[in-house]
Short mmCIF file of C-alpha atoms in Angstrom, two decimals:
data_model
loop_
_atom_site.label_atom_id
_atom_site.label_comp_id
_atom_site.label_asym_id
_atom_site.label_seq_id
_atom_site.Cartn_x
_atom_site.Cartn_y
_atom_site.Cartn_z
CA THR A 1 91.44 141.33 29.10
CA ASN A 2 92.03 144.65 28.67
CA LEU A 3 95.14 145.52 27.70
CA PRO A 4 97.63 145.17 24.71
CA ARG A 5 100.08 142.49 24.63
CA GLU A 6 102.58 145.17 23.74
CA CYS A 7 101.06 145.98 28.18
CA MET A 8 101.71 143.00 29.15
CA GLY A 9 104.95 141.40 28.05
CA TYR A 10 108.50 141.40 29.42
CA SER A 11 111.25 143.58 27.60
CA ASP A 12 113.35 140.05 27.22
CA PHE A 13 110.51 137.97 26.19
CA PRO A 14 108.00 140.20 24.57
CA PHE A 15 104.14 138.83 24.54
CA VAL A 16 103.92 138.00 20.67
CA PRO A 17 101.16 135.06 19.35
CA ARG A 18 103.63 132.07 19.91
CA PRO A 19 101.73 129.24 17.22
CA GLU A 20 105.14 126.69 17.84
CA HIS A 21 104.16 125.95 21.31
CA ASP A 22 99.57 125.39 20.07
CA GLU A 23 98.87 126.24 17.10
CA SER A 24 94.98 127.15 18.44
CA ARG A 25 97.15 130.73 20.41
CA ASP A 26 94.97 133.93 19.91
CA PRO A 27 97.14 136.32 17.72
CA ARG A 28 94.89 139.32 18.68
CA ARG A 29 96.38 142.66 20.15
CA TYR A 30 93.98 142.19 23.01
CA PRO A 31 94.42 138.40 23.86
CA ASN A 32 91.79 136.88 26.37
CA HIS A 33 92.90 135.52 29.50
CA ARG A 34 93.61 132.08 27.42
CA GLU A 35 96.44 133.24 25.93
CA VAL A 36 97.79 135.85 28.66
CA LEU A 37 98.19 132.35 31.04
CA ALA A 38 100.25 130.52 27.86
CA TYR A 39 102.35 133.27 27.32
CA LEU A 40 103.31 133.02 31.37
CA LYS A 41 103.78 129.62 30.81
CA ASP A 42 106.37 129.64 28.11
CA PHE A 43 107.71 132.61 30.41
CA ALA A 44 107.69 130.25 33.46
CA ARG A 45 109.55 127.64 30.34
CA GLU A 46 112.27 130.19 28.82
CA PHE A 47 113.44 131.39 32.36
CA GLU A 48 113.20 127.64 34.21
CA LEU A 49 110.97 128.91 37.22
CA VAL A 50 108.41 126.97 37.07
CA GLU A 51 109.85 124.95 39.75
CA MET A 52 110.82 127.68 42.38
CA VAL A 53 106.48 128.55 41.53
CA ARG A 54 104.25 126.86 44.79
CA PHE A 55 100.44 126.22 42.66
CA GLY A 56 97.40 125.66 44.05
CA THR A 57 98.49 127.81 47.50
CA GLU A 58 97.23 130.57 48.82
CA VAL A 59 99.42 132.95 51.51
CA VAL A 60 97.41 133.16 54.56
CA LEU A 61 99.72 135.41 56.88
CA VAL A 62 102.52 137.81 56.04
CA GLU A 63 104.21 139.54 59.69
CA GLN A 64 107.06 140.71 59.59
CA ASP A 65 109.31 139.56 62.28
CA GLY A 66 112.03 141.95 62.92
CA ARG A 67 114.35 142.49 59.25
CA LYS A 68 112.78 139.98 57.75
CA TRP A 69 109.32 138.39 56.99
CA LYS A 70 107.61 135.63 58.25
CA ILE A 71 105.20 134.02 56.01
CA ARG A 72 102.71 131.29 56.26
CA SER A 73 100.92 129.52 53.45
CA ARG A 74 98.38 126.75 52.68
CA ASN A 75 98.43 124.73 49.70
CA SER A 76 95.47 122.46 48.34
CA ASP A 77 95.43 119.94 50.86
CA GLY A 78 95.02 122.60 53.60
CA VAL A 79 98.08 122.16 55.06
CA THR A 80 100.73 125.21 56.41
CA ARG A 81 103.62 126.30 55.90
CA ASP A 82 105.79 128.83 57.90
CA GLU A 83 108.71 130.32 56.34
CA ILE A 84 111.17 133.23 56.83
CA PHE A 85 111.98 135.27 53.99
CA ASP A 86 114.59 138.50 53.42
CA SER A 87 111.63 140.35 51.46
CA VAL A 88 108.00 140.26 50.03
CA VAL A 89 106.65 141.81 47.06
CA VAL A 90 102.93 142.33 47.02
CA CYS A 91 102.15 141.48 43.03
CA ASN A 92 97.98 142.59 42.39
CA GLY A 93 95.66 142.70 39.40
CA HIS A 94 95.73 146.68 39.41
CA TYR A 95 93.70 146.98 37.28
CA THR A 96 90.86 145.19 38.94
CA GLU A 97 89.22 148.02 39.87
CA PRO A 98 87.74 150.68 37.44
CA ARG A 99 87.85 154.84 37.98
CA VAL A 100 85.41 156.74 37.08
CA ALA A 101 85.39 160.32 36.45
CA GLN A 102 82.54 162.16 37.16
CA VAL A 103 81.23 163.79 34.57
CA PRO A 104 79.03 166.23 35.46
CA GLY A 105 75.49 165.39 33.10
CA ILE A 106 77.21 162.20 32.22
CA ASP A 107 74.33 159.87 33.85
CA VAL A 108 71.59 161.46 31.07
CA TRP A 109 73.66 161.64 27.89
CA PRO A 110 72.28 159.42 25.05
CA GLY A 111 75.89 157.75 24.03
CA LYS A 112 77.44 154.29 24.95
CA GLN A 113 79.72 154.74 28.10
CA LEU A 114 82.03 152.10 28.72
CA HIS A 115 85.27 152.40 30.97
CA SER A 116 88.54 151.05 28.81
CA HIS A 117 88.30 148.35 32.21
CA ASN A 118 85.50 146.58 30.36
CA TYR A 119 86.48 147.17 26.79
CA ARG A 120 87.20 143.80 25.32
CA VAL A 121 86.75 143.61 21.38
CA PRO A 122 85.81 146.22 18.96
CA GLY A 123 83.15 144.90 17.36
CA PRO A 124 80.98 146.48 19.08
CA PHE A 125 82.93 150.45 17.72
#
């Protein structure tokens, strides 16, 4: 990931290395994707959220129905399910599309250019 642990953790469950669960955990400040997944699994276990999550399920329709929301989902077996909810929260990866500043002359500048979106490790710098 290109975000430090401090920006990704929840205030009531900091994103710190937890080797007590697995010695192969990544202790770096900028953890890899496997470490982020492990943190989210730890969080879900800690707050007993696992049973509320439907893994392998895609939301295929979100539609307002009066003051409620109709949600259609499809599981990995292709089975669809319609449900009604009071509210909907859309969570997306807002860091997936970098915004690159337009700087006159940047295309001919001989130095190294790298958007923080693409930063992974400090070694090359």
